[in-house]
Coordinates of C-alpha atoms and ligand atoms in Angstrom, one line a residue:
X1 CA 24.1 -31.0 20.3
X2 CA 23.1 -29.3 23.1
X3 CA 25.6 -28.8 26.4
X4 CA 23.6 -29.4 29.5
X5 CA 25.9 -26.7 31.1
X6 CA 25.4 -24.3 28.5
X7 CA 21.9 -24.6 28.2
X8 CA 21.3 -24.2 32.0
X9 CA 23.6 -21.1 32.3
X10 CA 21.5 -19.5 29.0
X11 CA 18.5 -20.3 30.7
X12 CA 19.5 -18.3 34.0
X13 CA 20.9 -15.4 32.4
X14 CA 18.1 -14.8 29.9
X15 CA 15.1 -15.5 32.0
X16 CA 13.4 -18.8 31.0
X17 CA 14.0 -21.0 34.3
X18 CA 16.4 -22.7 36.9
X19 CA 16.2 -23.9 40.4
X20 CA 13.5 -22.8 42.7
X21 CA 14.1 -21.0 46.2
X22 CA 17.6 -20.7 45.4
X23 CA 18.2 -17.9 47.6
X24 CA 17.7 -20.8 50.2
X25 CA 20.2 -23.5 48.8
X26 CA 16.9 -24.7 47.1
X27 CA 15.2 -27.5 47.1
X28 CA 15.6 -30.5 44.5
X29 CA 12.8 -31.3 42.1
X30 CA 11.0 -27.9 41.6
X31 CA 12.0 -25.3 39.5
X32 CA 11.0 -21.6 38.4
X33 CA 9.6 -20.2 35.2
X34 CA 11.1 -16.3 34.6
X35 CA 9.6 -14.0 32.6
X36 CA 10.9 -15.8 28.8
X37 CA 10.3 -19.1 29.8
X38 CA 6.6 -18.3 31.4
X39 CA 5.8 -16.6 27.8
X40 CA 7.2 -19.7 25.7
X41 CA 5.1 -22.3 28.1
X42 CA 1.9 -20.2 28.3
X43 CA 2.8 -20.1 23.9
X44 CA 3.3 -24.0 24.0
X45 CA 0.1 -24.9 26.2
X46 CA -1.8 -22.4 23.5
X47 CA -0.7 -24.3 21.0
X48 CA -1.8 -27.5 22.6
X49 CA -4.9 -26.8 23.2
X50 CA -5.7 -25.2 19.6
X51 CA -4.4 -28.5 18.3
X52 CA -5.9 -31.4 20.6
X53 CA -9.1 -29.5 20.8
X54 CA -9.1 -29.3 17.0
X55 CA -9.1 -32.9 16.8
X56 CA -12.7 -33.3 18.0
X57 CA -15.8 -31.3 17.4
X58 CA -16.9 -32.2 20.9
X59 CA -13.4 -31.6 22.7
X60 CA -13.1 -29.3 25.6
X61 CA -11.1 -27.9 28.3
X62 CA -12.2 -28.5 31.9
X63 CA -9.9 -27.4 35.1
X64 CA -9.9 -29.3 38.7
X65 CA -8.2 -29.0 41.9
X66 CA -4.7 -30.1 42.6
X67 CA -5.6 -31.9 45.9
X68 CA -7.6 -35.2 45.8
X69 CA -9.8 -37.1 48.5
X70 CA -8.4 -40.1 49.9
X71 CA -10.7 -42.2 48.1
X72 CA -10.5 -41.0 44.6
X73 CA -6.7 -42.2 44.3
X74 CA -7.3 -45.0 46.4
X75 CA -10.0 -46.3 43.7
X76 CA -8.0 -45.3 40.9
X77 CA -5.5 -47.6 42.3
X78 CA -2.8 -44.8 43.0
X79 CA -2.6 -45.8 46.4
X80 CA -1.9 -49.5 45.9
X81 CA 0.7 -49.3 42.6
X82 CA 2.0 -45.9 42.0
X83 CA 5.3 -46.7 43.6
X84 CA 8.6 -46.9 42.3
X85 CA 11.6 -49.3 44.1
X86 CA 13.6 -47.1 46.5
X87 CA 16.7 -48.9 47.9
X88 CA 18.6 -47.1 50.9
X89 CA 22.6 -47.0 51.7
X90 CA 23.0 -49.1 54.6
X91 CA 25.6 -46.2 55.6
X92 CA 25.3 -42.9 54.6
X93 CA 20.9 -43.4 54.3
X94 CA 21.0 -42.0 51.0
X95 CA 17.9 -43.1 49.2
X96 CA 18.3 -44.4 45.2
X97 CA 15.5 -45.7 43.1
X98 CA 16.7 -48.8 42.0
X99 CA 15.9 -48.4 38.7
X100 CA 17.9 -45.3 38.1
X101 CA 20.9 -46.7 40.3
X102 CA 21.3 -50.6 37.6
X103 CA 20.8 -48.4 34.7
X104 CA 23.5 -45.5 36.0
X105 CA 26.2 -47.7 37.0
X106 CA 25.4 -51.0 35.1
X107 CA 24.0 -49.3 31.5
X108 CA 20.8 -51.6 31.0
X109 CA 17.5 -50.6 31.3
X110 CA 15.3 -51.9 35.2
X111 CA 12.0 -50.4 33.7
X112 CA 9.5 -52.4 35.3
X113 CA 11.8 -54.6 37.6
X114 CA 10.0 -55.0 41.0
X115 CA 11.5 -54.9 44.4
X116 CA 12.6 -58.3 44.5
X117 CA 14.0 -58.5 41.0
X118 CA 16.3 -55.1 42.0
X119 CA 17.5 -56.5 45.2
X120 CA 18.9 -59.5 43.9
X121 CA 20.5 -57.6 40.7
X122 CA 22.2 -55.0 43.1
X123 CA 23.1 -58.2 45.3
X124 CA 24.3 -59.9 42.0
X125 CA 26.4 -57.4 40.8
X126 CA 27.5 -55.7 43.7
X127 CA 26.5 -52.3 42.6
X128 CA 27.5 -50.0 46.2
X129 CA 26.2 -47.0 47.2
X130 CA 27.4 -44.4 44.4
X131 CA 27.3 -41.6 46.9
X132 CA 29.8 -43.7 50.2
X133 CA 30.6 -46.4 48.1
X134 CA 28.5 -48.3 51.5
X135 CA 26.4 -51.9 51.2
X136 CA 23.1 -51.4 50.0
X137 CA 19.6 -52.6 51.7
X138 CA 17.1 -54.1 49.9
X139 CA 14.7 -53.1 47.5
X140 CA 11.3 -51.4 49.0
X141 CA 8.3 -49.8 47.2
X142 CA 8.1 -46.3 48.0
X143 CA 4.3 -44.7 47.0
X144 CA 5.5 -41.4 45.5
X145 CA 2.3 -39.2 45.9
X146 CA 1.8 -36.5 48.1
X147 CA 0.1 -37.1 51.3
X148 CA -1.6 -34.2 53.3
X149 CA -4.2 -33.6 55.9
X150 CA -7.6 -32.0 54.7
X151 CA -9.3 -29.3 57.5
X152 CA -7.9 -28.0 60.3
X153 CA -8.1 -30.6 62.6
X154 CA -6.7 -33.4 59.9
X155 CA -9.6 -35.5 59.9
X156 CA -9.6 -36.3 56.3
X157 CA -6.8 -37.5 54.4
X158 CA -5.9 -36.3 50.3
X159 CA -3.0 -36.1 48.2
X160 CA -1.6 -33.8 45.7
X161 CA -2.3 -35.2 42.1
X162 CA -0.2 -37.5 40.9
X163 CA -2.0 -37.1 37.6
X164 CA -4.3 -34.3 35.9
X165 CA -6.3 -37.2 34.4
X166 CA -8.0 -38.3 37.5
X167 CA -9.8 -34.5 38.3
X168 CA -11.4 -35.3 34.2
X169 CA -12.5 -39.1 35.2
X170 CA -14.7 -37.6 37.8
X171 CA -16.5 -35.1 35.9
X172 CA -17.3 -37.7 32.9
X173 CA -20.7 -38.1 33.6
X174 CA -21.9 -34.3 34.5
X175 CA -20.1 -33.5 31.5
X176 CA -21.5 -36.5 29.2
X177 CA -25.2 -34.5 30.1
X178 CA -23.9 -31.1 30.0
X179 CA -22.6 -32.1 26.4
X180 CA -25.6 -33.5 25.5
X181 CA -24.4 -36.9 25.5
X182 CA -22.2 -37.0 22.6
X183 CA -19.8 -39.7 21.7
X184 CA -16.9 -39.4 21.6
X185 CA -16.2 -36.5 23.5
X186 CA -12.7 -34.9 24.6
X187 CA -11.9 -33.5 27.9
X188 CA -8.2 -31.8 28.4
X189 CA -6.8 -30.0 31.3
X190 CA -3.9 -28.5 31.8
X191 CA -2.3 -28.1 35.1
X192 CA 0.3 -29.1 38.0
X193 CA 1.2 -32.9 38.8
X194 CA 3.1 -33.7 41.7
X195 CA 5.0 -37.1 42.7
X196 CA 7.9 -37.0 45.3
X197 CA 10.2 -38.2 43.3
X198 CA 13.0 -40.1 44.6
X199 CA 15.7 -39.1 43.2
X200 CA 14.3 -35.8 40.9
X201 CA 17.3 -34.9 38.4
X202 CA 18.3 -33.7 34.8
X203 CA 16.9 -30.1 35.4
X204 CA 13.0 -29.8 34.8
X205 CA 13.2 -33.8 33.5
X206 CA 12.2 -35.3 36.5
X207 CA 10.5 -32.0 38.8
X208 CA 8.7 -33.0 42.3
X209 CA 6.5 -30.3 41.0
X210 CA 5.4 -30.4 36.9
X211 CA 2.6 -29.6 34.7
X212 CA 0.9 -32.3 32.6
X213 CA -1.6 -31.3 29.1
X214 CA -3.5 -34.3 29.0
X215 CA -6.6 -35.3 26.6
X216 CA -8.9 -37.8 27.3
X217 CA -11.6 -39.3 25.0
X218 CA -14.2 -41.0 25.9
X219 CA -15.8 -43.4 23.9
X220 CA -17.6 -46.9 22.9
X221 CA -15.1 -49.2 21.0
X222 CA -18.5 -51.4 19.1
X223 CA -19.8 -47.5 18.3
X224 CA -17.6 -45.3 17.9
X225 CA -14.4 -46.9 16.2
X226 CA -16.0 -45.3 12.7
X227 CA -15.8 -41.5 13.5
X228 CA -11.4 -42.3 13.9
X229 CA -11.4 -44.7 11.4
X230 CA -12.7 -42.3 8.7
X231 CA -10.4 -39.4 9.8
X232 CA -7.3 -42.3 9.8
X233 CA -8.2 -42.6 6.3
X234 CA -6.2 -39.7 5.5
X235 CA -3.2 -40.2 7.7
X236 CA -2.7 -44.4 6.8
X237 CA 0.3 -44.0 4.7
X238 CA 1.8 -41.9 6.6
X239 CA 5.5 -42.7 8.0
X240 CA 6.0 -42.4 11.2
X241 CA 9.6 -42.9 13.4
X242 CA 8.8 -46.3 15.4
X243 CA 10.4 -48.7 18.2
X244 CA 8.4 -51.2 18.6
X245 CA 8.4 -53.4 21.8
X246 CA 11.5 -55.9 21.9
X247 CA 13.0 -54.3 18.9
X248 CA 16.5 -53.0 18.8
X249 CA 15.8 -50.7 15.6
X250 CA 13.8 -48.2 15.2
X251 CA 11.9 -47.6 11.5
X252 CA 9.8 -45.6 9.8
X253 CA 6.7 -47.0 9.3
X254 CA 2.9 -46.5 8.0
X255 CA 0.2 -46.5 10.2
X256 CA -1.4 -49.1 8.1
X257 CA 1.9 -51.2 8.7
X258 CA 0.9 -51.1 12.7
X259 CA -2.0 -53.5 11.8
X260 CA -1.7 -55.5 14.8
X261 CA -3.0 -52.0 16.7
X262 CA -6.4 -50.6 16.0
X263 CA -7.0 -48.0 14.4
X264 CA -8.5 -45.5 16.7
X265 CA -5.1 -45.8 18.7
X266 CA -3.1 -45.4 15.4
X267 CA -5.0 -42.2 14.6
X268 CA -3.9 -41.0 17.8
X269 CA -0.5 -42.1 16.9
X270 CA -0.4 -40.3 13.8
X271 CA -1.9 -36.7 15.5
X272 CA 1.2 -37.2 17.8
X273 CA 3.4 -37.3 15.6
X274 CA 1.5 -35.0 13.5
X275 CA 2.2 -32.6 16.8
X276 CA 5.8 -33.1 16.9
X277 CA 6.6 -32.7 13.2
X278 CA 4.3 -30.0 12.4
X279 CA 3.7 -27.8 15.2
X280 CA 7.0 -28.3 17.2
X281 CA 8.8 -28.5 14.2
X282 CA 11.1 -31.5 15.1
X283 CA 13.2 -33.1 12.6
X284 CA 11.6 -36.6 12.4
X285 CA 15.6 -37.9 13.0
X286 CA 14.5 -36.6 16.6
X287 CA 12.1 -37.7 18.3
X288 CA 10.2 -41.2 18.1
X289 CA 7.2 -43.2 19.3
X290 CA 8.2 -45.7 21.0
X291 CA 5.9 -48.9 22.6
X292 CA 6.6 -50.0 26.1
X293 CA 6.7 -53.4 26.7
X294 CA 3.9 -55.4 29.2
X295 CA 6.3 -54.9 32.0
X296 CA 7.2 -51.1 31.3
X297 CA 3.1 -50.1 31.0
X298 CA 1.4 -48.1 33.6
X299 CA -0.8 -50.6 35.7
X300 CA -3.8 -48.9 33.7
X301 CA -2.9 -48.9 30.1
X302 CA -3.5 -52.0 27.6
X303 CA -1.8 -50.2 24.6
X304 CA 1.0 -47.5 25.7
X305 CA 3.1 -45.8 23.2
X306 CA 6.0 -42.6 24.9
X307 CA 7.1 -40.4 22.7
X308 CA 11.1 -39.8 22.9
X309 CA 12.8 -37.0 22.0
X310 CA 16.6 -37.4 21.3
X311 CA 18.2 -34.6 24.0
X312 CA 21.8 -33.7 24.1
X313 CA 21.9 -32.3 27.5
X314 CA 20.1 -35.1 28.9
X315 CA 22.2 -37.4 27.0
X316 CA 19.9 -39.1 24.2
X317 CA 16.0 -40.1 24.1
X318 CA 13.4 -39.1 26.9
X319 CA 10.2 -39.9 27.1
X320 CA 8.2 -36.2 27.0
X321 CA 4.5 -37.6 26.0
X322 CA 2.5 -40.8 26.3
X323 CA -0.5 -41.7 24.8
X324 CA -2.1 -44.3 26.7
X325 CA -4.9 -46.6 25.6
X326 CA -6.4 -47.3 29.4
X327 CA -9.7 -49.4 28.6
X328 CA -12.6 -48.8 30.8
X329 CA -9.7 -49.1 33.4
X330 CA -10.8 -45.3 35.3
X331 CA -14.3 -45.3 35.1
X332 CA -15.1 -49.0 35.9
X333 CA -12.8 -48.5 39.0
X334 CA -14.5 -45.0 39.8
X335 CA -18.3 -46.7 39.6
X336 CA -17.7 -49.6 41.8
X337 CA -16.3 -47.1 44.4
X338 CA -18.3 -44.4 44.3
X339 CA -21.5 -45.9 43.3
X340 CA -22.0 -43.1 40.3
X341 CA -23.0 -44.3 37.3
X342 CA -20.5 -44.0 34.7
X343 CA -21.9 -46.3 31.7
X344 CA -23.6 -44.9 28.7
X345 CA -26.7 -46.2 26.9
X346 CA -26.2 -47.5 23.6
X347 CA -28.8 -49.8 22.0
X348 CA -30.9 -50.4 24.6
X349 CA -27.7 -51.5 26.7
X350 CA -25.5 -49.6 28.9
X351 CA -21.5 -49.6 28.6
X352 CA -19.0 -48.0 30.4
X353 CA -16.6 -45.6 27.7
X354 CA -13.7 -46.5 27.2
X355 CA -10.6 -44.1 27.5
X356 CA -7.8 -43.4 25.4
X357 CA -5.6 -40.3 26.8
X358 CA -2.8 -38.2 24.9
X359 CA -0.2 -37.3 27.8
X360 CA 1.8 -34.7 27.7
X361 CA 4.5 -32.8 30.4
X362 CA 5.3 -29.7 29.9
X363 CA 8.0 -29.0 31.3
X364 CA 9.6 -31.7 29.5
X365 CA 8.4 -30.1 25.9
X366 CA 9.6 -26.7 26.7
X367 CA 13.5 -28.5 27.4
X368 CA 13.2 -30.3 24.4
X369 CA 12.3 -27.0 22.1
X370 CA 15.6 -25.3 24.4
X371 CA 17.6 -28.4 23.6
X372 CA 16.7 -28.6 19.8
X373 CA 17.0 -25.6 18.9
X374 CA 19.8 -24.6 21.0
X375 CA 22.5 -23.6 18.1
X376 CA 25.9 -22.7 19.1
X377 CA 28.8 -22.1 16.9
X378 CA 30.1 -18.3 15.1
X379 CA 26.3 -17.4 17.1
X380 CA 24.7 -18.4 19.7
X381 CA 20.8 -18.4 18.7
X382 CA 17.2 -20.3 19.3
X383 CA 15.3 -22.1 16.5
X384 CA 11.9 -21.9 18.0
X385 CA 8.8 -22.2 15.9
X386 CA 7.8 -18.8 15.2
X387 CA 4.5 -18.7 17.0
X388 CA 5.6 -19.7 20.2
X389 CA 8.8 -17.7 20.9
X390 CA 8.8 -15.2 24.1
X391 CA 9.1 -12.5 21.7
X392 CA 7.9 -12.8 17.5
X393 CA 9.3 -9.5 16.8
X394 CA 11.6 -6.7 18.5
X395 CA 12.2 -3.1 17.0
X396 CA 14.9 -1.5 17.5
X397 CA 16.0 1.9 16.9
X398 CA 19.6 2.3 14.3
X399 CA 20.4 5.2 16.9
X400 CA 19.0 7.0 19.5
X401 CA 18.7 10.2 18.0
X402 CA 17.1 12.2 14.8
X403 CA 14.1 11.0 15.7
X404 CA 14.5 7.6 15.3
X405 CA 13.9 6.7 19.3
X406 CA 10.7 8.4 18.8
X407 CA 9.6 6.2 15.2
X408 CA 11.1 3.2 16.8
X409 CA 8.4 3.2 19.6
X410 CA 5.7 4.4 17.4
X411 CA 6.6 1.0 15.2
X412 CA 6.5 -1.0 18.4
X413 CA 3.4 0.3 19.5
X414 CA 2.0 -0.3 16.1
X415 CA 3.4 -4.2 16.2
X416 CA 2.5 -4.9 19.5
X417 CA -1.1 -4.8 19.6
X418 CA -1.2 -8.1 17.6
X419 CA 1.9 -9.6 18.1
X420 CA 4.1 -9.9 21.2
X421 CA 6.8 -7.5 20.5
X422 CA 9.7 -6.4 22.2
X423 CA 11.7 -2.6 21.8
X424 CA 15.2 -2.1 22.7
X425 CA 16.8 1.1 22.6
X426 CA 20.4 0.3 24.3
X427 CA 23.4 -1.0 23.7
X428 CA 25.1 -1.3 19.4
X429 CA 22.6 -3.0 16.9
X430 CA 25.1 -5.8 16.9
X431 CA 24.4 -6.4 20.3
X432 CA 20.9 -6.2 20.1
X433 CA 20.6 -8.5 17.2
X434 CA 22.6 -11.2 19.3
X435 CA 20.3 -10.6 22.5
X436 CA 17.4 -11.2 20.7
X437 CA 19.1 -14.3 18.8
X438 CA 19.9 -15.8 22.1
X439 CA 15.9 -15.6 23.2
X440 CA 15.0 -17.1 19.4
X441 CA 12.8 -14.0 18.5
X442 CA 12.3 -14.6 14.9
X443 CA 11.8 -11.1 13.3
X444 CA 13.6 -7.8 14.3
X445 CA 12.9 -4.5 12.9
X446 CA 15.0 -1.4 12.3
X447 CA 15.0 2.2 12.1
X448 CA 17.1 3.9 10.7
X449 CA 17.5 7.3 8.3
X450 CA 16.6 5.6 5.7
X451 CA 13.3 5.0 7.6
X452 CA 12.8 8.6 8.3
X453 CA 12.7 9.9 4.8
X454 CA 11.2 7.1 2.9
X455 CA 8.8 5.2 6.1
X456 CA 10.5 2.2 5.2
X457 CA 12.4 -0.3 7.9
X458 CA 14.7 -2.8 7.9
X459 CA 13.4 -6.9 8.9
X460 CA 15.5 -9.8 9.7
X461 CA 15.1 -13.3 9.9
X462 CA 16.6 -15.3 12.8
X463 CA 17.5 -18.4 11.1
X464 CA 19.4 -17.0 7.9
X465 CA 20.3 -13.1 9.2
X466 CA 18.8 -11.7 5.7
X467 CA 17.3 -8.3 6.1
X468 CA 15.1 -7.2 3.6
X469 CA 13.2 -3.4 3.4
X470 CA 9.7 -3.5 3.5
X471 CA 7.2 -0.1 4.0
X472 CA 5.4 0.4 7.4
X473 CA 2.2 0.6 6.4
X474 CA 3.0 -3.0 5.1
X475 CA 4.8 -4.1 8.3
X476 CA 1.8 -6.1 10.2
X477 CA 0.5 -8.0 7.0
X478 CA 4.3 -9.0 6.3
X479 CA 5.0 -10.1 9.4
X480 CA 1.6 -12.0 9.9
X481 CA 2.0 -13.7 6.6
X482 CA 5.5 -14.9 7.7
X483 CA 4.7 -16.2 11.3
X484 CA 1.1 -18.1 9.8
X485 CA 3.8 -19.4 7.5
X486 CA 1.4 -18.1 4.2
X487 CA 4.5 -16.2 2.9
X488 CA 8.4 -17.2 2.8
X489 CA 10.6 -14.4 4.2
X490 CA 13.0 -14.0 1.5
X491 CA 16.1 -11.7 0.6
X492 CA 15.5 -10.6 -2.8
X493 CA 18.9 -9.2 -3.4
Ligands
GAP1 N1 -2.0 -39.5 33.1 C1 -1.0 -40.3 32.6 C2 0.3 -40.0 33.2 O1 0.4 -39.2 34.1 P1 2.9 -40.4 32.9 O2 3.6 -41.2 31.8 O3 3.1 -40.8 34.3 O4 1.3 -40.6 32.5 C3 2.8 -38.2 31.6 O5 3.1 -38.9 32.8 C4 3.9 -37.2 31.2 O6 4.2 -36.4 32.3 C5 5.2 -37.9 30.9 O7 5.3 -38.3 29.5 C6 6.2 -36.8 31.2 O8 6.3 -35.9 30.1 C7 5.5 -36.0 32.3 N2 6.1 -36.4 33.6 C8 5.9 -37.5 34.4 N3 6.6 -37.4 35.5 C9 7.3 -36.3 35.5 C10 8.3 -35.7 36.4 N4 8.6 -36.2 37.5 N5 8.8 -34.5 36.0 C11 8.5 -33.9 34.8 N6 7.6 -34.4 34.0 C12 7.0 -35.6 34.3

């Protein structure tokens, strides 16, 4: 299980992330990607994107700006409900959310509690500010976007995004043309979210400043609930980990045994976990779909299913996806303000799509790849799925002399133009081995005399430290076969 410490203090040393502006005491809620951890996110948002976009044959990314007009959030109802309870100490003026501050110091869950409902339980159970120990004030909803002046002179007001989603809501209709009105289509984005957070915490968990992957389809439940139900033909049987709503236990169940949902949300539900178990490579003992109940939903969503991954250093399940079943929630709310027609025609009548959006942050994914595959013990090494790793191979030279510097880099050269390889030439091979462990490259290859009279080098594997000795003009298909999982590394010997 993984030690928040520990993990943090890897994460610093090696170059993935920490703290941002920390030359300046820094600031809480926004954090920096270093050279690692900006190759494993830009490696995990690839790999999003070649799997949600596969889903659909009419699936496509679209990119829109961070800041939004007044009047985009305010008819998406952002202005009226996107708020979370912030209660204030009545002596030092530390500010809590209330939610956070029941479940910290009382252990049960205030998801969905309004300001009344926290106010009274903090009166109830005398819960004191944790920071003075001073008498709390009541309850008040704090709006957590972003506010900002548009033009020089102010006269215009926007916010930062709370939300990648809403940039993709305005451009359904141009898009529904361009696309040659096809239905259902996909739009994804991928990009920075920001909510002022009142009390951001657990590292990159809850950032001020985050990036969101989100999908949403778009789509007529009378017409379109044939092209998901044929494709969840093939996924009904399978088992997925559950929590439903109300329910203490969790259980693995079928899709088909979620009856009471349809089945174009269950498709979705089984890509998810398709996501999770196939291309992040999660044991299905960690991580979950779990359904929130009417109180925990976003004021948009009708169906709303997180999925939770089961952290050690943030001290058990967090919620690192959604997907959301929202209705014709967005683009009802975006015609009757704007006046744009957002309905479709369909048999002579028109009807306004419907929206069902996969949700993902990214932030939180990359911690819970760090956190899972964190493995500490006799060595200290990172279980990352092969094709996403900083670094799939390094090459390393057995010693820096006898040519072997020279054939080293040759070798690198040769590996690097289709994979992202890494050479080091200092410091003992037992050293290198255990940097490169510590960064979860999968694959490192060495030179060494042997190398120089025969052209053959040594590989290992991260995960079991076998080497085995394979020729260099056989090198690239190897190691391809091996990361596109078509061939099993294996020690013969
Ligand atoms: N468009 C839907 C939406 O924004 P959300 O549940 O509020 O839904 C989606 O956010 C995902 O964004 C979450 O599952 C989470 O992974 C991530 N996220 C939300 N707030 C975050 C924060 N303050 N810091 C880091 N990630 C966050």
């Amino acid at each position: 299980m993984a030690d928040k410490e520990e993990l943090d203090s890897l994460c610093k040393r090696r170059g993935f992330l920490w703290p941002s502006s920390e030359i300046y005491g820094g600031e809480a809620g926004f954090y920096d990607y270093g050279h690692l951890g900006a190759r494993l996110r830009d490696n995990w948002e690839r790999m999003w994107k070649d799997f949600f976009l596969g889903l659909g044959e009419h699936y496509h990314m679209i990119y829109t700006p961070n800041i939004l007009p007044y009047r985009v959030l305010e008819s998406s109802g952002h202005v009226d409900h996107f708020s979370d309870v912030l209660v204030q100490c009545k002596r030092c003026g530390n500010s809590h959310r209330g939610d956070h501050l029941i479940e910290d110091i009382i252990g049960v869950s205030a998801e969905g509690m309004n300001k009344g409902e926290i106010s009274t339980f903090i009166l109830e159970k005398e819960i004191d500010c944790p920071d003075c120990q001073g008498d709390l004030g009541e309850g008040e909803d704090f709006n957590m976007m972003f506010d900002l002046d548009i033009g020089p002179k102010g006269e215009r007001k926007g916010f930062l995004r709370p939300e990648t989603a809403q940039g993709t809501y305005m451009n359904f209709a141009r898009e529904y043309r361009a696309l040659r009105r096809k239905m259902p289509f996909g739009l994804a984005t991928i990009g920075s979210a920001f909510r002022n957070e009142i009390s951001p915490r657990q590292g990159v968990y809850r950032l001020r400043e985050f990036r969101q992957a989100e999908l949403q389809i778009f789509f007529v439940p009378e017409y379109n609930q044939g092209s998901f139900a044929e494709a969840y033909e093939n996924l009904s049987t399978k088992k997925i980990p559950v929590l439903r709503a109300g329910c203490e236990e969790q259980k693995k169940m079928s899709l088909d045994d979620l009856d009471d949902l349809p089945k174009f949300y269950r498709y979705h539900l089984g890509k998810m976990f398709e996501f999770y178990s196939h291309k992040m490579e999660l044991s299905e003992d960690k991580f979950r779909l779990r359904e929130l109940s009417e109180e925990e939903k976003a004021f948009y969503n009708r169906i709303h299913f997180d999925v939770e991954v089961d952290m050690g250093s943030l001290g058990g399940w967090k919620e690192v996806a959604g997907l959301h079943y929202r209705g014709d929630y967005d683009l009802t709310q975006h015609q009757e303000s704007s006046g744009q027609k957002m309905s479709v025609p369909i048999d002579g009548e028109r009807k306004v799509p419907h929206v069902i959006e996969l949700s993902f942050g990214v932030d939180r994914n990359i911690w819970a790849l760090l956190d899972l595959g964190y493995i500490t013990g006799d060595r200290d090494w990172i279980d990352l799925p092969v094709d996403i790793a900083p670094y799939q191979v390094a090459v390393f030279p057995l010693m820096r002399k006898d040519g072997m510097l020279e054939r080293s880099r040759e070798i690198y050269d040769l590996l690097n133009s289709c994979f992202n390889a890494f050479w080091d030439k200092s410091g003992s091979i037992g050293k290198r081995y255990a940097r490169q462990d510590e960064i979860g490259t999968p694959y490192c290859v060495t030179v060494d005399y042997d190398s120089l009279e025969d052209d053959t080098v040594t590989i290992r594997e991260i995960s079991s430290t076998d080497q085995i000795r394979l020729k260099v003009s056989d090198l690239k298909q190897e190691l391809w076969s091996y990361i596109n999982k078509e061939k099993v590394f294996k020690n013969n010997n």
